[in-house]
mmCIF file of C-alpha atoms in Angstrom:
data_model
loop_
_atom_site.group_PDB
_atom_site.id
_atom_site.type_symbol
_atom_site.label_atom_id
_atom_site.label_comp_id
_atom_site.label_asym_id
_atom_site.label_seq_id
_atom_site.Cartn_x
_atom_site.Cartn_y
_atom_site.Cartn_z
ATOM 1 C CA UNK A 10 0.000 0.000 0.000
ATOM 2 C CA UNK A 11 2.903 2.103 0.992
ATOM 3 C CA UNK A 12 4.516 1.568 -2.112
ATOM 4 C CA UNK A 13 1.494 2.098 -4.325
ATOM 5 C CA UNK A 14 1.032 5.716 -2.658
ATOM 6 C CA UNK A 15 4.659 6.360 -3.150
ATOM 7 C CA UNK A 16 3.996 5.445 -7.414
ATOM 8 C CA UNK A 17 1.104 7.922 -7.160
ATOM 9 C CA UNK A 18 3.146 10.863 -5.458
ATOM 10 C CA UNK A 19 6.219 9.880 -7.857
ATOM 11 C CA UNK A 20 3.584 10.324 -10.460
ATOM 12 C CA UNK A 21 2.078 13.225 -9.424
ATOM 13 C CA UNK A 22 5.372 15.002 -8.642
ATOM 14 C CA UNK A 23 6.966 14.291 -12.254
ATOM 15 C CA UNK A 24 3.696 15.469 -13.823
ATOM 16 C CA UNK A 25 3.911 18.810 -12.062
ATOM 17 C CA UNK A 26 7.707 19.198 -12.995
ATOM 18 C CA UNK A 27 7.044 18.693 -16.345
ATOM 19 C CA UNK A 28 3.511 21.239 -16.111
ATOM 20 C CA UNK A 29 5.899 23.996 -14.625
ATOM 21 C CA UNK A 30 8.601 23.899 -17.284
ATOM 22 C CA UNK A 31 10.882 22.571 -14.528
ATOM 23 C CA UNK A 32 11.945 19.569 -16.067
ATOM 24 C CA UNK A 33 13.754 22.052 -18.676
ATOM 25 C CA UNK A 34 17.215 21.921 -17.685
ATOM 26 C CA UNK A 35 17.470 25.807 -19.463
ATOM 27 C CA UNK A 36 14.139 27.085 -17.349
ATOM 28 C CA UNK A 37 16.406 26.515 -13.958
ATOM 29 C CA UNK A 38 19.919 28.081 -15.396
ATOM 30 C CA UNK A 39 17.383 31.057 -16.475
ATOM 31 C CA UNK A 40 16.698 31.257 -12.946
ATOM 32 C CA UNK A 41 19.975 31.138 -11.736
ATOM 33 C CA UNK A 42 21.657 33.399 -14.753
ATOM 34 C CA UNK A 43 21.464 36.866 -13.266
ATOM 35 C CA UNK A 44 21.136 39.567 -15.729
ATOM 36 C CA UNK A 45 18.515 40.754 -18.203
ATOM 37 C CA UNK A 46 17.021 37.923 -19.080
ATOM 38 C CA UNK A 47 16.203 36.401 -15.705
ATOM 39 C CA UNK A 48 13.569 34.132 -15.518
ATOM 40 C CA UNK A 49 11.826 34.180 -12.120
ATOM 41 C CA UNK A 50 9.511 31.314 -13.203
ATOM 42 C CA UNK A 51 11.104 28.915 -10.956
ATOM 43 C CA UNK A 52 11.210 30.924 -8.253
ATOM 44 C CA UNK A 53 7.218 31.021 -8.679
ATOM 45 C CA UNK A 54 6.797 26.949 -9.011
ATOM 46 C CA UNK A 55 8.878 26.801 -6.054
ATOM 47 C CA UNK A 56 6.787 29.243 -3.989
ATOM 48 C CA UNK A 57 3.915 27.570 -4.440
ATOM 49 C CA UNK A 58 4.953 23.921 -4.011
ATOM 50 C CA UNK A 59 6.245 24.999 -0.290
ATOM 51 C CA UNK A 60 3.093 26.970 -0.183
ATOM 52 C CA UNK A 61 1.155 23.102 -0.882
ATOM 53 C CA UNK A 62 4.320 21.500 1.338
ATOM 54 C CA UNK A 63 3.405 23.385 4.663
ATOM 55 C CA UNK A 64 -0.452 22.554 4.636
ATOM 56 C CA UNK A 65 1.084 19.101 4.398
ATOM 57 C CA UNK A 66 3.585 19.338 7.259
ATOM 58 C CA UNK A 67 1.259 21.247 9.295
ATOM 59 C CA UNK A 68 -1.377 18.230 9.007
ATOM 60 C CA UNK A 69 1.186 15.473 9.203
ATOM 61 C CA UNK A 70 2.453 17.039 12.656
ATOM 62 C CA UNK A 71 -1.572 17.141 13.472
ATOM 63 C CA UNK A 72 -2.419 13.358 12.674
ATOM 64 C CA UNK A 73 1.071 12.878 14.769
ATOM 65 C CA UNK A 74 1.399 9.384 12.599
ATOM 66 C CA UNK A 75 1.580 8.615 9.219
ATOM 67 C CA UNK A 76 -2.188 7.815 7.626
ATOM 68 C CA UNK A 77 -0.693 4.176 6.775
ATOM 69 C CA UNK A 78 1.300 2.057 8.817
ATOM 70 C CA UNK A 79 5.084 0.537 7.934
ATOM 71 C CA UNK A 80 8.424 0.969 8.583
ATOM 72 C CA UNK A 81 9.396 3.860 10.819
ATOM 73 C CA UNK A 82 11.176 6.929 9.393
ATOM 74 C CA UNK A 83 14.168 7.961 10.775
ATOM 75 C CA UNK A 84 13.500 11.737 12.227
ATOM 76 C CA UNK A 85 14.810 15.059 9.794
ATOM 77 C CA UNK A 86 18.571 16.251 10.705
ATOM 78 C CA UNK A 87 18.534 18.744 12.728
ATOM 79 C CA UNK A 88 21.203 22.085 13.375
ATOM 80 C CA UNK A 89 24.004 22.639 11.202
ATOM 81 C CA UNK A 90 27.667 21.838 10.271
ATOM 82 C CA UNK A 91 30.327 22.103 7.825
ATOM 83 C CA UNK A 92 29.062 19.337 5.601
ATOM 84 C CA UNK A 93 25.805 20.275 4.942
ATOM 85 C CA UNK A 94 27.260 23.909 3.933
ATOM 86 C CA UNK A 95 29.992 22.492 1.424
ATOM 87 C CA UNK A 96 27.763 19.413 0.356
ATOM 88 C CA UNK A 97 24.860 21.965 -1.050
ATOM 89 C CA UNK A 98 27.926 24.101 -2.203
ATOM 90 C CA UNK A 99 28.514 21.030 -4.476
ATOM 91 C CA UNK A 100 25.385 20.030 -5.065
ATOM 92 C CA UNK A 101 24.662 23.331 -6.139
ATOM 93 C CA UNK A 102 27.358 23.361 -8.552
ATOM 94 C CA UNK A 103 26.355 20.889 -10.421
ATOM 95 C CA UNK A 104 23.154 22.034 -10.486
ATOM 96 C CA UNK A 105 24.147 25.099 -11.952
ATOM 97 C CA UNK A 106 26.210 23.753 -14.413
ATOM 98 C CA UNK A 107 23.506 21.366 -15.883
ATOM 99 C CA UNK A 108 20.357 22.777 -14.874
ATOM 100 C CA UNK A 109 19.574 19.457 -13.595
ATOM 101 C CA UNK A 110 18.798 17.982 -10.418
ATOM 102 C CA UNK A 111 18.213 14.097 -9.626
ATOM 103 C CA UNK A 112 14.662 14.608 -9.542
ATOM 104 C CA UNK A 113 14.305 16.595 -12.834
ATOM 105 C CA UNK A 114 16.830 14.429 -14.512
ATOM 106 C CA UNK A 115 15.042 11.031 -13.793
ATOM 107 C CA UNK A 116 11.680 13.215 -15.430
ATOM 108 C CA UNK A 117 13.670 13.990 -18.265
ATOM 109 C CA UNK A 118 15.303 10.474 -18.667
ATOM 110 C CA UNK A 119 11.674 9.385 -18.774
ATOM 111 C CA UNK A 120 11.398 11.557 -22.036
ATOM 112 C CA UNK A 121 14.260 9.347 -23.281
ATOM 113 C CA UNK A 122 16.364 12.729 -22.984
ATOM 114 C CA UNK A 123 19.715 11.368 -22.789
ATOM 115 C CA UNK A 124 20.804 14.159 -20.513
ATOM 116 C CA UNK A 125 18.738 13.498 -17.748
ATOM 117 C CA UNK A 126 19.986 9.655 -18.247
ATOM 118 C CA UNK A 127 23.317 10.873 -17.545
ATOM 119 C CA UNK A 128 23.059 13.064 -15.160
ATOM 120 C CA UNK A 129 21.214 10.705 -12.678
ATOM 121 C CA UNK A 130 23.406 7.843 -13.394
ATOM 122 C CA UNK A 131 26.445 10.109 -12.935
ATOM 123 C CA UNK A 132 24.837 11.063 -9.828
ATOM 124 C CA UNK A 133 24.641 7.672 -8.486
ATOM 125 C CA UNK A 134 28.514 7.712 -9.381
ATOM 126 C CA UNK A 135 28.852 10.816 -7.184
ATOM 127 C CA UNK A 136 27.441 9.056 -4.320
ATOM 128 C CA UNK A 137 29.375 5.768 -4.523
ATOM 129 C CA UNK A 138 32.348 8.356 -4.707
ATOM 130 C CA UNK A 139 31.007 9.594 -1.577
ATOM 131 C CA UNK A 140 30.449 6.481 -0.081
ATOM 132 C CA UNK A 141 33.841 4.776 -0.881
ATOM 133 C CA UNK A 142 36.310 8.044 -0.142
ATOM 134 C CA UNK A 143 34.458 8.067 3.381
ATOM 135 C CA UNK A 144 35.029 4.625 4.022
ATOM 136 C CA UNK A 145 38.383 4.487 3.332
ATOM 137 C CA UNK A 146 39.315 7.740 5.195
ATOM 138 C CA UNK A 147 37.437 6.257 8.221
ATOM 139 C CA UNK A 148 39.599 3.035 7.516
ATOM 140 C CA UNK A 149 42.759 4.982 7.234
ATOM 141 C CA UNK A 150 42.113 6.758 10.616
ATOM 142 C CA UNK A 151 41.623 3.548 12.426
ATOM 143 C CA UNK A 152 44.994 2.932 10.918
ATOM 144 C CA UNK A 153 46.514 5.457 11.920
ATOM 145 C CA UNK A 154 45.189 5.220 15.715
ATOM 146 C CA UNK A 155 46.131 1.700 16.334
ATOM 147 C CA UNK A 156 49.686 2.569 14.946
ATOM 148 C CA UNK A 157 49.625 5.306 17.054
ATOM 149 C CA UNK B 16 -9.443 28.017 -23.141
ATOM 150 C CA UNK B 17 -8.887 27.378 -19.399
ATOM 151 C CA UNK B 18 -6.478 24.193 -20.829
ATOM 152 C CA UNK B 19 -4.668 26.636 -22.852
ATOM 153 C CA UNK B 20 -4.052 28.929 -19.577
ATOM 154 C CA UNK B 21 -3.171 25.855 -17.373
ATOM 155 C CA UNK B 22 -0.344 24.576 -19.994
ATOM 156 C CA UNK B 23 0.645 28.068 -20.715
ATOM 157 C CA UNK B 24 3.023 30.160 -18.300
ATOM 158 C CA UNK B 25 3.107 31.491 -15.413
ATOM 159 C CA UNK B 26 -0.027 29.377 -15.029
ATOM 160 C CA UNK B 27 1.411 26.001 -15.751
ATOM 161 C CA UNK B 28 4.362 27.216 -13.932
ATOM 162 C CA UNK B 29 2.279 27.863 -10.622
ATOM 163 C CA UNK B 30 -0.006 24.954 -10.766
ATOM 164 C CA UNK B 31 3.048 22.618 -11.698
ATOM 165 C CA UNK B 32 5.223 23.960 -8.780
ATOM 166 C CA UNK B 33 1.966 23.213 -6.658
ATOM 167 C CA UNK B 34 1.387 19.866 -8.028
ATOM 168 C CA UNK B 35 4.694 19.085 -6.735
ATOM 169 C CA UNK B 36 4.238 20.186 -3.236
ATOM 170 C CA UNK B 37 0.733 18.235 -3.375
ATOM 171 C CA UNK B 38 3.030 15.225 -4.190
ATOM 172 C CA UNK B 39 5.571 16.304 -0.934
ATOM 173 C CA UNK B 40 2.430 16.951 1.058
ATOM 174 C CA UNK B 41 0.433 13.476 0.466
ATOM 175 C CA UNK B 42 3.926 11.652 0.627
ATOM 176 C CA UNK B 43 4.161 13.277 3.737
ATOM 177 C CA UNK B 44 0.895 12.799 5.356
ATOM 178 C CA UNK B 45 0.221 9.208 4.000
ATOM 179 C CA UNK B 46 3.363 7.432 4.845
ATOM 180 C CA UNK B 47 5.602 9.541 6.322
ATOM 181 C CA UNK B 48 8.200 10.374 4.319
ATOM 182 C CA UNK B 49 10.218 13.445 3.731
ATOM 183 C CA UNK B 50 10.540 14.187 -0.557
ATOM 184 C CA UNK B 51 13.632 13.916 -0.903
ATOM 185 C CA UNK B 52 14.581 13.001 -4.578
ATOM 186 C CA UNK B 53 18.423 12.822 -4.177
ATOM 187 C CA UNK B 54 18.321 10.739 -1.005
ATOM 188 C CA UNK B 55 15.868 8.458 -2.809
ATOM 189 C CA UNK B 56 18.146 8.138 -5.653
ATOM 190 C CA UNK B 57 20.885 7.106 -3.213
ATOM 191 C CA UNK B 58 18.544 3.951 -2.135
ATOM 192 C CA UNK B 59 19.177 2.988 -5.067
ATOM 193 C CA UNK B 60 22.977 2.095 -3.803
ATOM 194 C CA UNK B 61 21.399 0.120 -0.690
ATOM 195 C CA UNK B 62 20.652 0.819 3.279
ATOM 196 C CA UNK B 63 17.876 0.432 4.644
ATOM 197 C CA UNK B 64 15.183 -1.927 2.465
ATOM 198 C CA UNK B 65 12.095 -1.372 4.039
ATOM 199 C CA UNK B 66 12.399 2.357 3.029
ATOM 200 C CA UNK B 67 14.242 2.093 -0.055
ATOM 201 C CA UNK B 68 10.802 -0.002 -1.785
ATOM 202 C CA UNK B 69 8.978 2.963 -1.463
ATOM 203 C CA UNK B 70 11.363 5.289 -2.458
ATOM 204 C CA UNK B 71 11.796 3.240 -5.644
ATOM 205 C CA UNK B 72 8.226 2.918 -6.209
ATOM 206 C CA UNK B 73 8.271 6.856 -6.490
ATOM 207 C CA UNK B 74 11.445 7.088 -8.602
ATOM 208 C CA UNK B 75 9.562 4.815 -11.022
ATOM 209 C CA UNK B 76 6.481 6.741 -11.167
ATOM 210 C CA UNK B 77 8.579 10.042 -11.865
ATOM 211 C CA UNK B 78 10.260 7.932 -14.785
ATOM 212 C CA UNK B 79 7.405 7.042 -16.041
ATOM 213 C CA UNK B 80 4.855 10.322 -15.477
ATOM 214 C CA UNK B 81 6.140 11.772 -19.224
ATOM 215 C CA UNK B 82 5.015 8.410 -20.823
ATOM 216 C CA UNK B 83 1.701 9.163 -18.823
ATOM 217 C CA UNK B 84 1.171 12.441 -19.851
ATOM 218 C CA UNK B 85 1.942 12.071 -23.285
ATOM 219 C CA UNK B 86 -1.594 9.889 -23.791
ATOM 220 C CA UNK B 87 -3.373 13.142 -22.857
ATOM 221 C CA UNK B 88 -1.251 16.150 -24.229
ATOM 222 C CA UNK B 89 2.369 16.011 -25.517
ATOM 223 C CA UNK B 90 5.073 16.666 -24.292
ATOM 224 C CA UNK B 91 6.613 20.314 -23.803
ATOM 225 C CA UNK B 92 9.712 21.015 -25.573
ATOM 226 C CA UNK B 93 12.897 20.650 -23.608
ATOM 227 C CA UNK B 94 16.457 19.387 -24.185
ATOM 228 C CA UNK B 95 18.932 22.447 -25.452
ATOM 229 C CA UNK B 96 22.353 21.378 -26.824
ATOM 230 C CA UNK B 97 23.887 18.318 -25.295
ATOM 231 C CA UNK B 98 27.629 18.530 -23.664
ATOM 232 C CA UNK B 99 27.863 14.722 -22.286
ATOM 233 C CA UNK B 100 31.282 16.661 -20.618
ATOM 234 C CA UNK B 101 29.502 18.849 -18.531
ATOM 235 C CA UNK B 102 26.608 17.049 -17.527
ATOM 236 C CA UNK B 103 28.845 13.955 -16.393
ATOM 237 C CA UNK B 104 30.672 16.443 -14.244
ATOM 238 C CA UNK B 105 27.760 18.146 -13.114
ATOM 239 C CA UNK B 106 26.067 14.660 -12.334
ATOM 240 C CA UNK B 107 29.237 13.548 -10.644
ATOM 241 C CA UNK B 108 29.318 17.424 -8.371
ATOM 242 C CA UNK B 109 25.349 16.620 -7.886
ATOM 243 C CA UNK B 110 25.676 13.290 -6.409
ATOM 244 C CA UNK B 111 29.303 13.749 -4.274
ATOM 245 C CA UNK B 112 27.009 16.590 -2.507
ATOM 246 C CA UNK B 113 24.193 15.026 -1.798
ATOM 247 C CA UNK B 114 25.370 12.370 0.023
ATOM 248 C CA UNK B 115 28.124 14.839 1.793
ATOM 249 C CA UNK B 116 25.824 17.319 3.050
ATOM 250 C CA UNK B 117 21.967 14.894 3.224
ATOM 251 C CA UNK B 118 21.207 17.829 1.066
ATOM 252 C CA UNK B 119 19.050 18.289 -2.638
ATOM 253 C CA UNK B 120 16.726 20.717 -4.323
ATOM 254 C CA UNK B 121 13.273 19.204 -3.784
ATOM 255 C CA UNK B 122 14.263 17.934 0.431
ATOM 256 C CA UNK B 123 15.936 21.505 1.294
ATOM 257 C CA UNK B 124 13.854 23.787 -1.278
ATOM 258 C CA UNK B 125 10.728 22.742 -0.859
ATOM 259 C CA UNK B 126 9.998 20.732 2.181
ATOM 260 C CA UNK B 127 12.817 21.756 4.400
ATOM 261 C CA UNK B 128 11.469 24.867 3.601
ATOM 262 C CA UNK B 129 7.970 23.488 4.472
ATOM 263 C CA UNK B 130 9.014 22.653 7.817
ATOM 264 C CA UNK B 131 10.182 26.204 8.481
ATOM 265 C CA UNK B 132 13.464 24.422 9.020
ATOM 266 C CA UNK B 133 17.157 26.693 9.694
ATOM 267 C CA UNK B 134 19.039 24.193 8.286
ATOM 268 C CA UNK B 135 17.446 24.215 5.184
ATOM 269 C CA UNK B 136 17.171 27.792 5.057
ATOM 270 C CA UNK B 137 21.377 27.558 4.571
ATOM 271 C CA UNK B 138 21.116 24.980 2.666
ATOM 272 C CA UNK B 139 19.004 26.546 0.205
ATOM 273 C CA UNK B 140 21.136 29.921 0.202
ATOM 274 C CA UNK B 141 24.762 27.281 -0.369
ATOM 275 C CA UNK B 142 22.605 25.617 -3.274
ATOM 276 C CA UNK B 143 22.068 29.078 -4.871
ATOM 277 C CA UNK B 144 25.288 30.420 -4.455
ATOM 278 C CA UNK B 145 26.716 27.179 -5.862
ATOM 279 C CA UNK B 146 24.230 27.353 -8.641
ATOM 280 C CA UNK B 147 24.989 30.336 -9.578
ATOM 281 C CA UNK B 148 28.888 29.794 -10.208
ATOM 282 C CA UNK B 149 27.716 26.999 -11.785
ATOM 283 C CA UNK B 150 25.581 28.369 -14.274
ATOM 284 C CA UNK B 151 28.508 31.211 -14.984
ATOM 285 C CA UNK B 152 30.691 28.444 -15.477
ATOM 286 C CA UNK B 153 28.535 26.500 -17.873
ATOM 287 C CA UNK B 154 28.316 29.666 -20.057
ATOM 288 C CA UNK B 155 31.845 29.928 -20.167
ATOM 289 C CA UNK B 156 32.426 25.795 -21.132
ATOM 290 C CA UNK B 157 29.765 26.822 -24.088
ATOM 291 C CA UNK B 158 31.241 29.980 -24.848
ATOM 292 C CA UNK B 159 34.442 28.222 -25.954
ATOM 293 C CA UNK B 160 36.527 30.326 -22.952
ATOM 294 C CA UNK B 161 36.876 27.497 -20.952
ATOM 295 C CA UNK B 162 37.812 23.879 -22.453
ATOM 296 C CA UNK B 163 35.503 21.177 -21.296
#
């Protein structure tokens, strides 16, 4: 059931990406691209999917559960450190440079638009990067404390 | 007349944008789960399974919303000139940060923001600020000033 209502939302979330223009890789670096030509329109589809967002979280905090039952979800980070500021640094700059995001890309890879295909398979690259490079520094410091 | 409006901009672009915080706010409410398109991307790599079905089930149904929605209308343009360069380094930038900082467009942007949340509130402002040297530097790759 879970999953079923996740297939809807997935759905219903890549058909309003691709009813805003979002899913346009050149819509978001018009947004970004200061200057004359500045395109505010995702400024606008972003204002009014947080607009849609809040009535959500405020009723989700009301109901104080989710509507159907399953696995627990592990609770939203909270505060702030250094790698949340230099991992949306990053992010960002690849978001810049593409105009893609993993969501957007996945709607666009759907369209058979090999950019998006690349993008969110290089993505999943990214994160194995990630993944691996922290593992072996954590290795590598447990090296160096039992030598030490 | 009203479906010319609703595909047209900035109405599409509203009603879009708020289709996709409909999809955040149902996610939300019915099972739980924060939107969060990069970190459901990265269950594609493994952790925990119970979670990661349903975040596939939504991946899928953003793949395959375009196929959808092409029954009913066709598709919007989209897709400028390809640089399989850049968008395999952006990909690679995209994913490295996502899984440094927990961060992404649609969990910070939107629903972070939906939660009235500080830490996304940063992260939002290091996405843009990365986005935008990102988007200067993709017009220099294309320019020619900069090499790929």
């Amino acid at each position: 059931m879970i999953r079923l209502a996740a297939l809807a939302c997935g759905l219903l979330c890549g058909g309003g990406l691709i009813l805003s223009g979002l899913a346009d890789p050149a819509r978001v670096q018009a947004f970004l691209r200061p200057g004359p030509d500045w395109d505010p329109s995702f400024g606008l589809a972003l204002l009014a999917a947080i607009a849609v967002a809040f009535i959500g979280v405020r009723l989700h905090r009301r109901l104080g559960q989710p509507l159907l039952p399953g696995p627990s979800v592990p609770a939203e980070a909270e505060g702030l450190d250094a790698r949340l500021v230099a991992g949306s640094l990053i992010f960002g700059l690849g978001w810049g440079l593409s105009g893609f995001s993993p969501g957007t890309a996945l709607v666009a890879g759907g369209q058979f638009l090999g950019d998006g295909a690349l993008f969110a398979t290089a993505a999943l690259v990214g994160m194995l990067v990630h993944d691996l490079a922290t593992a072996r520094g954590r290795a590598s410091m447990k090296n160096l404390r039992s030598r030490g | 007349m009203i479906l010319d409006w609703l595909l047209t901009a900035p109405g599409a672009t509203v009603i879009g944008g708020g289709l996709v915080g409909l999809s955040a706010a149902l996610l939300l409410v019915l099972t739980g789960r924060a939107m969060n398109l990069s970190d459901m991307l990265g269950s594609l790599l493994g952790g925990n399974e119970g979670l990661a079905a349903a975040s596939i089930a939504f991946l899928a149904g953003m793949v395959l919303a375009p196929t959808i929605w092409q029954i009913w209308v066709p598709l919007p343009d989209a897709g400028g000139a390809t640089n399989v360069p850049l968008v395999l380094v952006a990909g690679l930038l995209a994913g490295f940060g996502a899984r440094l900082g927990s961060t992404g467009i649609s969990g910070q942007a939107i629903l972070g923001l939906a939660r009235l949340s500080k830490r996304a509130l940063v992260a939002v402002v290091c996405l843009l600020l990365g986005g935008l040297v990102g988007v200067m530097a993709s017009g220099w790759v294309r320019s020619g000033t900069v090499a790929p």
